[in-house]
mmCIF file of C-alpha atoms and ligand atoms in Angstrom:
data_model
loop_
_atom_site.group_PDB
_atom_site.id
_atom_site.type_symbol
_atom_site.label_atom_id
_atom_site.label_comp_id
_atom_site.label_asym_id
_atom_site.label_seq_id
_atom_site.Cartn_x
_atom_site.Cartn_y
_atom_site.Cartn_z
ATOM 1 C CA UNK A 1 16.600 3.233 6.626
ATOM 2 C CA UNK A 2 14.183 1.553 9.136
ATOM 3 C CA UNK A 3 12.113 3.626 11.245
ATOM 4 C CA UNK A 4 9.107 3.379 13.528
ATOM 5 C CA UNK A 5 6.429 5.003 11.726
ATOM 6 C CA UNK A 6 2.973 6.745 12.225
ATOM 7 C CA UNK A 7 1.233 4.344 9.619
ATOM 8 C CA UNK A 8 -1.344 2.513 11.804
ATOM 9 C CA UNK A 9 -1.543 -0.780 9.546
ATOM 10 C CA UNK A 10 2.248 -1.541 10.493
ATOM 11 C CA UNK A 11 4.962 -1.183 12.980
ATOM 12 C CA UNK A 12 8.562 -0.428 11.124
ATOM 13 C CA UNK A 13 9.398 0.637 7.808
ATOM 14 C CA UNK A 14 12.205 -1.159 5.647
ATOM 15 C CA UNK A 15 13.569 -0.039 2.523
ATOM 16 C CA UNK A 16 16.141 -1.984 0.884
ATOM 17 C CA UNK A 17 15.370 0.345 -1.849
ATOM 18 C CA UNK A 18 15.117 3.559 -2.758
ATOM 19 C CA UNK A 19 13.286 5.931 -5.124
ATOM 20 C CA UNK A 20 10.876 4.946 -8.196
ATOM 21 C CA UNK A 21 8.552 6.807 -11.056
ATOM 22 C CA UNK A 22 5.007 7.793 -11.239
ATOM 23 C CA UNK A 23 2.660 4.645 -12.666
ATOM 24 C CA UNK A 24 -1.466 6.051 -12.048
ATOM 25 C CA UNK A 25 -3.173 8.738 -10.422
ATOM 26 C CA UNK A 26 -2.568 7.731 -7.232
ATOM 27 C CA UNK A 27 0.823 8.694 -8.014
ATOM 28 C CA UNK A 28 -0.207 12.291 -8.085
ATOM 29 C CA UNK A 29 1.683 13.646 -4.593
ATOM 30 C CA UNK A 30 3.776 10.651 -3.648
ATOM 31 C CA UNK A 31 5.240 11.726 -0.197
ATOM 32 C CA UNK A 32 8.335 9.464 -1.070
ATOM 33 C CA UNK A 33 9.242 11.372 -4.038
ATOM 34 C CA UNK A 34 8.252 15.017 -2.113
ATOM 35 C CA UNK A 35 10.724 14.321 0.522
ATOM 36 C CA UNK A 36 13.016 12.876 -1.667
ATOM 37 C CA UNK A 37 12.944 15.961 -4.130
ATOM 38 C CA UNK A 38 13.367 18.540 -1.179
ATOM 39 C CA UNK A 39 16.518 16.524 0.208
ATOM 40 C CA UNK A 40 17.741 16.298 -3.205
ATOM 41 C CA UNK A 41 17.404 20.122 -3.941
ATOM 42 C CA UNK A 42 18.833 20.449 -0.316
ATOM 43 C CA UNK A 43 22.032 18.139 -1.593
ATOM 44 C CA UNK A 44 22.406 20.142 -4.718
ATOM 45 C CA UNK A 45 22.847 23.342 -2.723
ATOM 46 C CA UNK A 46 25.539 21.948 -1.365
ATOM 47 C CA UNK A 47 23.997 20.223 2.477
ATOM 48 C CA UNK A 48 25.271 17.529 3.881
ATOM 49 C CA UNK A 49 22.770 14.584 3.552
ATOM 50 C CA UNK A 50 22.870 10.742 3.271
ATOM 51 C CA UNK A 51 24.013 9.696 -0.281
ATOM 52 C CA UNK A 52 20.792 8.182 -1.613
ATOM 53 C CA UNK A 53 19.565 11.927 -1.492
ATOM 54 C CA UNK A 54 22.381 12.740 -4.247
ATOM 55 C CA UNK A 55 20.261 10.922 -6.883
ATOM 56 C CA UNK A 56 17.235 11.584 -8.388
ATOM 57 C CA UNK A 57 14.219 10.093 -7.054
ATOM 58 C CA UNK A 58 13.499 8.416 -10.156
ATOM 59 C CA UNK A 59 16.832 6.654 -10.147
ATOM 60 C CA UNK A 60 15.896 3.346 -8.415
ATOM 61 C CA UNK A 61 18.680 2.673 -5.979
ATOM 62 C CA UNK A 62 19.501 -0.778 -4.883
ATOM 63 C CA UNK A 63 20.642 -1.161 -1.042
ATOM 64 C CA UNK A 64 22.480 -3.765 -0.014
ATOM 65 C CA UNK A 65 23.797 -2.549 3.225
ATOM 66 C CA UNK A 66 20.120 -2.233 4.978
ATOM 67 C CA UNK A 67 18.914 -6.031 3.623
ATOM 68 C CA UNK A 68 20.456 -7.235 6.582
ATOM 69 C CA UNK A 69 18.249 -5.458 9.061
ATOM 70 C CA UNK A 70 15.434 -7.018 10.184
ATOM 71 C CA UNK A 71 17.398 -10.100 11.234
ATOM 72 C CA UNK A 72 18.593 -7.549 14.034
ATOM 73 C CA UNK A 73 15.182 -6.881 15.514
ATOM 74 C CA UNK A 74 14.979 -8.972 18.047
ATOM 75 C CA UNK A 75 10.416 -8.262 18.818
ATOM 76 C CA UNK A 76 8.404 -9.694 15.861
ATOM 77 C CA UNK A 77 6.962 -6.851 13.812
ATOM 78 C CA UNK A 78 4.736 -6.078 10.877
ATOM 79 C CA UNK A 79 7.069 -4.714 8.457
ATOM 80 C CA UNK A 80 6.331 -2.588 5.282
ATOM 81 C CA UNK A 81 8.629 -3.602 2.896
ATOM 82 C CA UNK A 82 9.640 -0.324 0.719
ATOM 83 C CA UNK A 83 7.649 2.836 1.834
ATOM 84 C CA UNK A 84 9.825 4.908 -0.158
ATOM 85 C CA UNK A 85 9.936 2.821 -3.726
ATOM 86 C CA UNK A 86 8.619 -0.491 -4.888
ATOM 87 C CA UNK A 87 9.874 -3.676 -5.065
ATOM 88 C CA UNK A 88 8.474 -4.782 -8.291
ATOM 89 C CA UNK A 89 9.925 -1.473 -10.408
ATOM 90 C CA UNK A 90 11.301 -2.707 -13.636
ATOM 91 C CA UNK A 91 14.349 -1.598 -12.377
ATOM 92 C CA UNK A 92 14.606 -3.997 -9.269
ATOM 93 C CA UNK A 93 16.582 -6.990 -10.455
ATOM 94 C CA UNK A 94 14.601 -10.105 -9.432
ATOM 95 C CA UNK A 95 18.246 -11.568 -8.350
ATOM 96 C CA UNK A 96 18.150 -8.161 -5.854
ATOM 97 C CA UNK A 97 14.292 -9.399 -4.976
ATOM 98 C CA UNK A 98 15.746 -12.991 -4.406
ATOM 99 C CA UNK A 99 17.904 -11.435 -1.837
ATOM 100 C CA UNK A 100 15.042 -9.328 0.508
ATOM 101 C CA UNK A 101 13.052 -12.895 -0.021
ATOM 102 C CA UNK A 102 16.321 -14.321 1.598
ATOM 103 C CA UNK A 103 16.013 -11.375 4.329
ATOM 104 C CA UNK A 104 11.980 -12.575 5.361
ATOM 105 C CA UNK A 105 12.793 -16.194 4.838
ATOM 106 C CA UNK A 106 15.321 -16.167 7.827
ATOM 107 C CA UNK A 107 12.938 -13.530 9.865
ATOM 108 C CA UNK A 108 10.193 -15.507 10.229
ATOM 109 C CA UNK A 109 9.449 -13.909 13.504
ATOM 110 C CA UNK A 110 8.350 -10.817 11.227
ATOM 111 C CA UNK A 111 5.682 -10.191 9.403
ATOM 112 C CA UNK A 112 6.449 -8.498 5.941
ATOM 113 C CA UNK A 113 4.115 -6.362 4.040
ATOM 114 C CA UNK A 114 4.777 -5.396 0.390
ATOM 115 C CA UNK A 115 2.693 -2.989 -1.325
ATOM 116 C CA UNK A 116 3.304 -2.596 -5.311
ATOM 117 C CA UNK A 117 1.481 -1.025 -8.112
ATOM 118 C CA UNK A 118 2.924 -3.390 -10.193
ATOM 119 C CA UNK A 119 1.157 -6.530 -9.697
ATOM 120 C CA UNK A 120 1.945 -7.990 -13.185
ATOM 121 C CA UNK A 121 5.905 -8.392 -12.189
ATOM 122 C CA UNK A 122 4.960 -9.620 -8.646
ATOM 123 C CA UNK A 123 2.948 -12.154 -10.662
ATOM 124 C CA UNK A 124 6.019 -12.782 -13.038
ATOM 125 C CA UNK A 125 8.432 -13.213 -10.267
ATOM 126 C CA UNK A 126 6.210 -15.583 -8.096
ATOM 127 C CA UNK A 127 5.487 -17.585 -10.912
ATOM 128 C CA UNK A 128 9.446 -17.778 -11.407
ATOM 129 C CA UNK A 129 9.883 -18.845 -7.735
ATOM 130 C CA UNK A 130 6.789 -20.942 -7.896
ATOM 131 C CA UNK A 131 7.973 -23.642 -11.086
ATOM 132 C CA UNK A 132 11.379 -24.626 -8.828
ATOM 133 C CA UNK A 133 11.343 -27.555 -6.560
ATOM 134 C CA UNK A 134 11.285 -26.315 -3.265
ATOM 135 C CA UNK A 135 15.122 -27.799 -2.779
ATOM 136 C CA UNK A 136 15.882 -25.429 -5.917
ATOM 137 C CA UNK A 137 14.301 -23.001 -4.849
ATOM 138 C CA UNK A 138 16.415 -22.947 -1.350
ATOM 139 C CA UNK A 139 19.645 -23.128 -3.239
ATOM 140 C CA UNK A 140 18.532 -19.923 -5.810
ATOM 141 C CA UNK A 141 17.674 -17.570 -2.360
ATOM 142 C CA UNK A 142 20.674 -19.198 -0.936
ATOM 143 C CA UNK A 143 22.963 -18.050 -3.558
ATOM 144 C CA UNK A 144 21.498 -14.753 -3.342
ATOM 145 C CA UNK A 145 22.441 -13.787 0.042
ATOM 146 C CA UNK A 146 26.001 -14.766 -0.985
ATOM 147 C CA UNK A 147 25.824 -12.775 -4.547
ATOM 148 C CA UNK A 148 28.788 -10.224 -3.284
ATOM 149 C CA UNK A 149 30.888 -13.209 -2.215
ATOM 150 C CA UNK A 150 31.603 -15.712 -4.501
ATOM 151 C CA UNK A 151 33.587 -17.883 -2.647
ATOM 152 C CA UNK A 152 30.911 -18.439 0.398
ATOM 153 C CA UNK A 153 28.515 -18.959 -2.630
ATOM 154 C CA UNK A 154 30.216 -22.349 -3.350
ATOM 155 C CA UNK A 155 29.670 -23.303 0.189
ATOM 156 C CA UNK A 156 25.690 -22.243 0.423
ATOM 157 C CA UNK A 157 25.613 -24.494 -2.677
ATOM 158 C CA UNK A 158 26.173 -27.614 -0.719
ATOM 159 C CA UNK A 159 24.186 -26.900 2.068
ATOM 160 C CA UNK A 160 21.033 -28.632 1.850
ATOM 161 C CA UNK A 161 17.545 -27.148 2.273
ATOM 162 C CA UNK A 162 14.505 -25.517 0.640
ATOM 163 C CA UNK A 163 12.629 -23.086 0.635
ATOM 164 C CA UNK A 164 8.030 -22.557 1.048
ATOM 165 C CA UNK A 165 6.904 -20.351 -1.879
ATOM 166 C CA UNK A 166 4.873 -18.524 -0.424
ATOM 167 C CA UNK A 167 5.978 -17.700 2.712
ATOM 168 C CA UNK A 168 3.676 -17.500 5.663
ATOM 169 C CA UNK A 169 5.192 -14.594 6.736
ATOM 170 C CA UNK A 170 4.750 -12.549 3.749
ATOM 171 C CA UNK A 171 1.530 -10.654 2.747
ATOM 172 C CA UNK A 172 1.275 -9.396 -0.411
ATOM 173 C CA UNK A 173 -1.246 -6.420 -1.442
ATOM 174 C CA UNK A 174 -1.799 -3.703 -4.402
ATOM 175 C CA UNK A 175 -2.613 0.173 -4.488
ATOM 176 C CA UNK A 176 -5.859 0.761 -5.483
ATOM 177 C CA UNK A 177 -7.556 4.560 -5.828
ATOM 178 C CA UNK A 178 -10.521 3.997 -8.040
ATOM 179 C CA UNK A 179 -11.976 1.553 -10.042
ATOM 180 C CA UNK A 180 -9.897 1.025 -13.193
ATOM 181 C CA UNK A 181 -7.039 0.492 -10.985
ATOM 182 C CA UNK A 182 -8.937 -2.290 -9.459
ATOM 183 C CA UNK A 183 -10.020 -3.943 -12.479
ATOM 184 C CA UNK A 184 -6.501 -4.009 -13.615
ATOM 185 C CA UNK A 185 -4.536 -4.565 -10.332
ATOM 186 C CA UNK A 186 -6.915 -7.136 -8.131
ATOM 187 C CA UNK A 187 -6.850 -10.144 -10.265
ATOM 188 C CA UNK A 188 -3.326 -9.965 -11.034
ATOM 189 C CA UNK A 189 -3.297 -9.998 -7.208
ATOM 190 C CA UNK A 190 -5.459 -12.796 -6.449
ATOM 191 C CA UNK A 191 -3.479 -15.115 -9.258
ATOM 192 C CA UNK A 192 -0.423 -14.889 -6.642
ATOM 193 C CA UNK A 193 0.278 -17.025 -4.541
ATOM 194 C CA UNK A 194 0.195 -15.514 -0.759
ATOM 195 C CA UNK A 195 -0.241 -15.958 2.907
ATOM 196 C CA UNK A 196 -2.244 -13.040 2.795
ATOM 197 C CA UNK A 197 -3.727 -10.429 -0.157
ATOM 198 C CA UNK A 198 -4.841 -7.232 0.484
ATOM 199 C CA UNK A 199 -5.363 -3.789 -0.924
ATOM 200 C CA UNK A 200 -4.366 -0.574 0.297
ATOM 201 C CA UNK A 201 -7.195 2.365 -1.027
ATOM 202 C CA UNK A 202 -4.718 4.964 -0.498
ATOM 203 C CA UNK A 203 -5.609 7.913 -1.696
ATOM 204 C CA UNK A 204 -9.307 6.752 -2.335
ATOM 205 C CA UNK A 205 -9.943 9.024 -5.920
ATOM 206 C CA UNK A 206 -13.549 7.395 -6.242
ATOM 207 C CA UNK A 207 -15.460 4.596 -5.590
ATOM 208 C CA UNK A 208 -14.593 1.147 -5.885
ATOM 209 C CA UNK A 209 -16.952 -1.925 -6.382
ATOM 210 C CA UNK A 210 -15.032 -5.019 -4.796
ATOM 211 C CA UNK A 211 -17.713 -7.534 -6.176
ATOM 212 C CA UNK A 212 -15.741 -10.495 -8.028
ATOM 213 C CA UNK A 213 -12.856 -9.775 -5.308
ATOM 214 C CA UNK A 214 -14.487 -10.644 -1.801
ATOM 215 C CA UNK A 215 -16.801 -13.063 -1.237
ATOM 216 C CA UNK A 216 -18.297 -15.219 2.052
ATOM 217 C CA UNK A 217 -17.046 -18.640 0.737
ATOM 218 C CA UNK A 218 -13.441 -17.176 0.023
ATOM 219 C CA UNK A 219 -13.785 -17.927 -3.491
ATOM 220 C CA UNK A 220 -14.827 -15.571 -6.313
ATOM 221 C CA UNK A 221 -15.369 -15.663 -9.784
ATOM 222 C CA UNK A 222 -13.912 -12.555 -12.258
ATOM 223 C CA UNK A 223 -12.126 -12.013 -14.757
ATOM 224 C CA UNK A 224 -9.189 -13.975 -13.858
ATOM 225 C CA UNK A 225 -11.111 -17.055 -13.392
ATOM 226 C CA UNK A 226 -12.371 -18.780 -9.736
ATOM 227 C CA UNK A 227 -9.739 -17.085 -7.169
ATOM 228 C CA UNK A 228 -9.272 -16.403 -3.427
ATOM 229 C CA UNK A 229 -10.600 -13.469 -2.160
ATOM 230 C CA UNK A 230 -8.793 -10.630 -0.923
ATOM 231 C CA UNK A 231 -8.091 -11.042 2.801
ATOM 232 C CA UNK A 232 -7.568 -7.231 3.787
ATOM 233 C CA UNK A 233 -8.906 -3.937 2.823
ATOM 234 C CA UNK A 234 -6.923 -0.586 4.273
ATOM 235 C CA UNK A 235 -8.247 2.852 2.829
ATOM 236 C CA UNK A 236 -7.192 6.185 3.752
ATOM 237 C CA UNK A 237 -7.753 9.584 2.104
ATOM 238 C CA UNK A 238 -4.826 11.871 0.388
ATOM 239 C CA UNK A 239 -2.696 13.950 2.424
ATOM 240 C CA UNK A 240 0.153 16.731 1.269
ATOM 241 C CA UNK A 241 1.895 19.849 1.345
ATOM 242 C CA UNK A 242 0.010 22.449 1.168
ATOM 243 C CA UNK A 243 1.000 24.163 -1.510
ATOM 244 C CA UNK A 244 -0.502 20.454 -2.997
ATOM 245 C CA UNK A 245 -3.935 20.443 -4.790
ATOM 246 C CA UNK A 246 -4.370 17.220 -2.794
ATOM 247 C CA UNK A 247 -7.745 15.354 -3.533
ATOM 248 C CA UNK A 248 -10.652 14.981 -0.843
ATOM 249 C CA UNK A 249 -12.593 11.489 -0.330
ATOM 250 C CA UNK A 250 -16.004 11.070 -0.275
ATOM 251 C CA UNK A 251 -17.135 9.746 2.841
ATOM 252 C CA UNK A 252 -19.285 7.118 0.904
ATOM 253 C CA UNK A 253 -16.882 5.926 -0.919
ATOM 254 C CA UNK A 254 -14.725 4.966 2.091
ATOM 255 C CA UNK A 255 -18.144 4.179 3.620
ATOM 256 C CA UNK A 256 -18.718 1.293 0.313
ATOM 257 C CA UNK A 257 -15.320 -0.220 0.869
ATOM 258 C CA UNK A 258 -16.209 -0.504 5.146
ATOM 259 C CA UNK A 259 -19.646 -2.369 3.876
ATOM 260 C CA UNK A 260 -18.522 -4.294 1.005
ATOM 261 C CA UNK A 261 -15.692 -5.588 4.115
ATOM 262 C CA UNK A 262 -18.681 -5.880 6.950
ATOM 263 C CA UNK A 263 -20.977 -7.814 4.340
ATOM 264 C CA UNK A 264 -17.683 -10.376 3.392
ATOM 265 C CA UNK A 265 -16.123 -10.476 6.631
ATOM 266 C CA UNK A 266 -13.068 -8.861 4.945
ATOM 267 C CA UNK A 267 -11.085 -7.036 8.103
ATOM 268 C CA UNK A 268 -11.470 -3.302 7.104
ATOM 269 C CA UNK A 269 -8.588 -0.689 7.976
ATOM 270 C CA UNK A 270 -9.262 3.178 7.832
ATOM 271 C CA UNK A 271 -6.041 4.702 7.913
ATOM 272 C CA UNK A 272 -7.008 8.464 7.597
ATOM 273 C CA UNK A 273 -9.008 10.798 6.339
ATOM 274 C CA UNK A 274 -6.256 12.577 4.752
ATOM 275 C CA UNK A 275 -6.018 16.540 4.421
ATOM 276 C CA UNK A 276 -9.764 17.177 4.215
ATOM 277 C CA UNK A 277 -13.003 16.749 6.859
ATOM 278 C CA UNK A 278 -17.067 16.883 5.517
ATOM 279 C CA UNK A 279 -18.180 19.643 7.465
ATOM 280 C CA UNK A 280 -21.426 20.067 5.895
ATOM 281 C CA UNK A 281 -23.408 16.735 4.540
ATOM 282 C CA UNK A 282 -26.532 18.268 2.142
ATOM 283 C CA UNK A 283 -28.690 15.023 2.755
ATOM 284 C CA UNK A 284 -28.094 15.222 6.568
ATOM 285 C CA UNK A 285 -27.940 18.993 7.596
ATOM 286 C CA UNK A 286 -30.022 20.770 5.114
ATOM 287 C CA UNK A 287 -31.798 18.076 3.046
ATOM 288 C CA UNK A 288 -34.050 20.651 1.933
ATOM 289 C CA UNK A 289 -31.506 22.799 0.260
ATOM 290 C CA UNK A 290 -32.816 25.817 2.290
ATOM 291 C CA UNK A 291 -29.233 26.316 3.780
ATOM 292 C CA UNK A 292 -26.422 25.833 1.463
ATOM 293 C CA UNK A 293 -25.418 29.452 0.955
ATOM 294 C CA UNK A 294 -25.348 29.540 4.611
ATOM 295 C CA UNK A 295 -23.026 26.399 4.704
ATOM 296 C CA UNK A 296 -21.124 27.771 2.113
ATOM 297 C CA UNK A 297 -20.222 31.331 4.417
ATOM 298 C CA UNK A 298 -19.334 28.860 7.568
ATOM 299 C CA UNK A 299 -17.074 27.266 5.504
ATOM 300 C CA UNK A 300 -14.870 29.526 3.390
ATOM 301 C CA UNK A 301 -12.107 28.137 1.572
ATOM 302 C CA UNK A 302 -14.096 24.398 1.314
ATOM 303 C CA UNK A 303 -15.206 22.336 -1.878
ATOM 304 C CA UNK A 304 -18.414 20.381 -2.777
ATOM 305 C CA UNK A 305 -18.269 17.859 -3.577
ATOM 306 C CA UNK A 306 -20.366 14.550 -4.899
ATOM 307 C CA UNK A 307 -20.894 11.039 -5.027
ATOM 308 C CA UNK A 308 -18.752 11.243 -8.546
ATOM 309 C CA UNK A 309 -16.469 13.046 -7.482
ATOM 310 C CA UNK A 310 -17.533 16.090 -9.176
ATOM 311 C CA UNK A 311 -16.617 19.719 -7.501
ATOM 312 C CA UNK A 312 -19.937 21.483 -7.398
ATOM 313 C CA UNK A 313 -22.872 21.938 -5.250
ATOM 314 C CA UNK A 314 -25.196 19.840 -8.166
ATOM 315 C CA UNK A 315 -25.315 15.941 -8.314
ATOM 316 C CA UNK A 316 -26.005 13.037 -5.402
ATOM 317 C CA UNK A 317 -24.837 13.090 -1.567
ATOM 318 C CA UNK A 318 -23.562 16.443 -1.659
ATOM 319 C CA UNK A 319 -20.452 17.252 0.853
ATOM 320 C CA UNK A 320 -18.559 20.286 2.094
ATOM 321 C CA UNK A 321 -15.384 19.426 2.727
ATOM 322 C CA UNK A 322 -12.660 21.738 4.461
ATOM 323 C CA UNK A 323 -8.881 20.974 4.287
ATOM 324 C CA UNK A 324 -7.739 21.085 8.005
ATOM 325 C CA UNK A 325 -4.694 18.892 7.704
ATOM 326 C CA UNK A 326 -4.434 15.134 8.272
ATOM 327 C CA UNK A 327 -3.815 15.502 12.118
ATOM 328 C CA UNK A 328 -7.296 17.281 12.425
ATOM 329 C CA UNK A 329 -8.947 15.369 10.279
ATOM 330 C CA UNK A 330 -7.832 12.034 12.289
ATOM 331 C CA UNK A 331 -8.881 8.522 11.260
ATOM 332 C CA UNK A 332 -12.681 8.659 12.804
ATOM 333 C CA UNK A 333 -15.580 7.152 10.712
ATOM 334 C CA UNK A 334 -18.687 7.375 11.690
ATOM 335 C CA UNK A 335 -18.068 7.247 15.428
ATOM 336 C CA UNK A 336 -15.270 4.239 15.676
ATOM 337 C CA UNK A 337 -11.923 3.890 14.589
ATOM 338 C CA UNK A 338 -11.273 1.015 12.109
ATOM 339 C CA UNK A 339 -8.156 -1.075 13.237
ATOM 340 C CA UNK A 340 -8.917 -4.516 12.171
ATOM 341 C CA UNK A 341 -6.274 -7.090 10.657
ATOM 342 C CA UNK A 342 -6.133 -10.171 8.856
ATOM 343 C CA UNK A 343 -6.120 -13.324 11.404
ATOM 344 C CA UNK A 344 -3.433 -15.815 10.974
ATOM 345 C CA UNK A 345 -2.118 -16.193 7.535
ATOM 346 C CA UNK A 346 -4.053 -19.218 6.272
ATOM 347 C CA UNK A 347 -2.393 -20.584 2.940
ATOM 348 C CA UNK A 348 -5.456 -21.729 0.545
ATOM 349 C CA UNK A 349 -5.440 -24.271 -1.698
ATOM 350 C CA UNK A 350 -5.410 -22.098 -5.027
ATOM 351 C CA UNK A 351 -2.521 -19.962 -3.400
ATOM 352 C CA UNK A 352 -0.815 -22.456 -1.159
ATOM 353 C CA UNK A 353 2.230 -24.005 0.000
ATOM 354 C CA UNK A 354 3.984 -26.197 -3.007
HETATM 355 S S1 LIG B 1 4.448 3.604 -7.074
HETATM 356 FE FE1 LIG B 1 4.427 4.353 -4.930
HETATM 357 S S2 LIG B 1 6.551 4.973 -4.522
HETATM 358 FE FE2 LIG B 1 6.312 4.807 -6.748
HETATM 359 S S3 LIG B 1 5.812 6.877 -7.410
HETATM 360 FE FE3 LIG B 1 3.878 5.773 -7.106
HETATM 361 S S4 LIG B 1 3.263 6.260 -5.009
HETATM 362 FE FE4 LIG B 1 5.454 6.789 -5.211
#
């Protein structure tokens, strides 16, 4: 349902839907489908639990009763809009998507934050949107809300109106753990429309070059063609269970995406550092290589690791990471937290209002 949540780049979570199937790497130790899978086991031995948790996780479950929600909170929040699922799964109906679009059309005192790893149906469904007159457009969300009740549809189809594609209030971003999922993911991304693009580096696999994607004069040049840049840049390391091989981050890589931000004036996020914490940095604390076995005794239980990701003690800006848990390992980088955010969505003239 919708719950306050610990995610520092938003204040509620809403999920009109429920459950979805692995797509990349990053996919590796989704927490949704964890929990999920433990209720679900729990359910099966015969516990009491709400009924999404009688499913499979990779049955994508449509919720009708919770699209209704936000309208009820009264403060304006950031919302993320699916933490547990994505919007743009194949299974997602866009008439169901028409319907949440109906949902942060009428709260426009929210701000809504959808996060997909499937840009290329975002893409198709905004272009859908995007081709109708904006009185069309109106009736086609309008009709939505009433899809259960055919009768009150009639009437919602004499009510005049439109509706802005995009809305102001929506912000629209992509997972992105390494490059190749940027080179795929990004310009699909910057092609749709939005009040605001951004990219969540969540868990951060390797390092990502953002050139082509951020830029000074808000316009850059790739492989899509001349597009906006991206507006918002959130990383954060991998966290799990710990029975969980989870995956450390290289402080330089999250280090690349902070500078890439700072030299673009792209607001940079760090969320976390995730389960692991560099306790020993080769160029810094022994740059003569005199120590490492020493290092390697403080530190029991920790990986190298470099620049490339590679586990060994061999290759460029050496680390020793430790895995002390997410809570320990905290959100600190280089001395400062990073909390910034996008300013007022600002509709561009590639990606603006009809
Ligand atoms: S796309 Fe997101 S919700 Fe779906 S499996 Fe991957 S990490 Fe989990």
């Amino acid at each position: 349902v919708s719950a306050k949540t610990g995610i520092s780049w938003t204040d509620a979570t809403w999920n009109p839907v429920v459950g979805c199937e692995k797509v990349s790497q990053g996919c590796k130790f989704c927490y949704a489908k964890t929990l999920h899978d433990m209720r679900h086991k729990a359910v099966l031995a015969g516990k009491g639990l709400p009924a999404q948790y009688a499913e499979p996780f990779e049955r994508v479950q449509l919720m009708p009763d919770r699209l209704g929600m936000p309208l009820s909170w009264r403060n304006p929040r950031r919302v993320f809009v699916n933490s547990v699922s994505d919007l743009f799964h194949k299974d997602v109906p866009f008439s169901f998507v028409d319907r949440v679009v109906a949902t942060m059309a009428q709260a426009s005192r929210h701000t809504f934050q959808i996060l997909t790893k499937r840009p290329e149906r975002m893409q198709e469904y905004s272009a859908g949107l995007a081709a109708l007159s904006r009185q069309a457009r109106g009736v086609r969300i309008a009709r939505s809300m009433y899809a259960d009740s055919p009768v009150l549809r009639h009437i919602k189809d004499d009510t005049p109106g439109g509706c802005d594609w995009p809305l102001s209030n929506v912000w629209l971003g992509v997972s992105v753990e390494n490059q190749t999922a940027a080179d795929e993911r990004i310009p699909l991304l910057l092609q749709t429309p939005a009040a605001v693009r951004f990219l969540s580096c969540e868990p951060l696999l390797g390092a990502v070059n953002l050139n082509g994607f951020v830029s000074l004069n808000r316009k850059c040049l790739n492989g899509a063609g001349l597009t906006p840049s991206l507006d918002w840049v959130i990383v954060g390391g991998e966290s799990g269970q710990r029975k969980q091989d989870v995956r450390p981050m290289h402080p330089d890589w999250a280090r690349s995406l902070r500078d890439q931000c700072a030299a673009t004036r792209v607001p940079f996020h760090f969320k976390q550092w995730g389960d692991y914490t560099t306790t020993f940095d080769r160029d810094v604390d022994d740059p003569d290589w005199r120590r490492c076995d020493r290092a390697s005794a403080l530190t029991p239980g920790g990986n190298w690791l470099n620049l490339a990701g590679g586990q060994g003690f061999h290759g460029e800006r050496v680390v020793r990471v430790d895995r002390v848990g997410t809570k320990r390992a905290g959100r600190v980088l280089d001395g400062r937290t990073w909390n910034e955010f996008p300013a007022l969505p600002s509709l561009d003239a590639q990606g603006g209002k009809p």
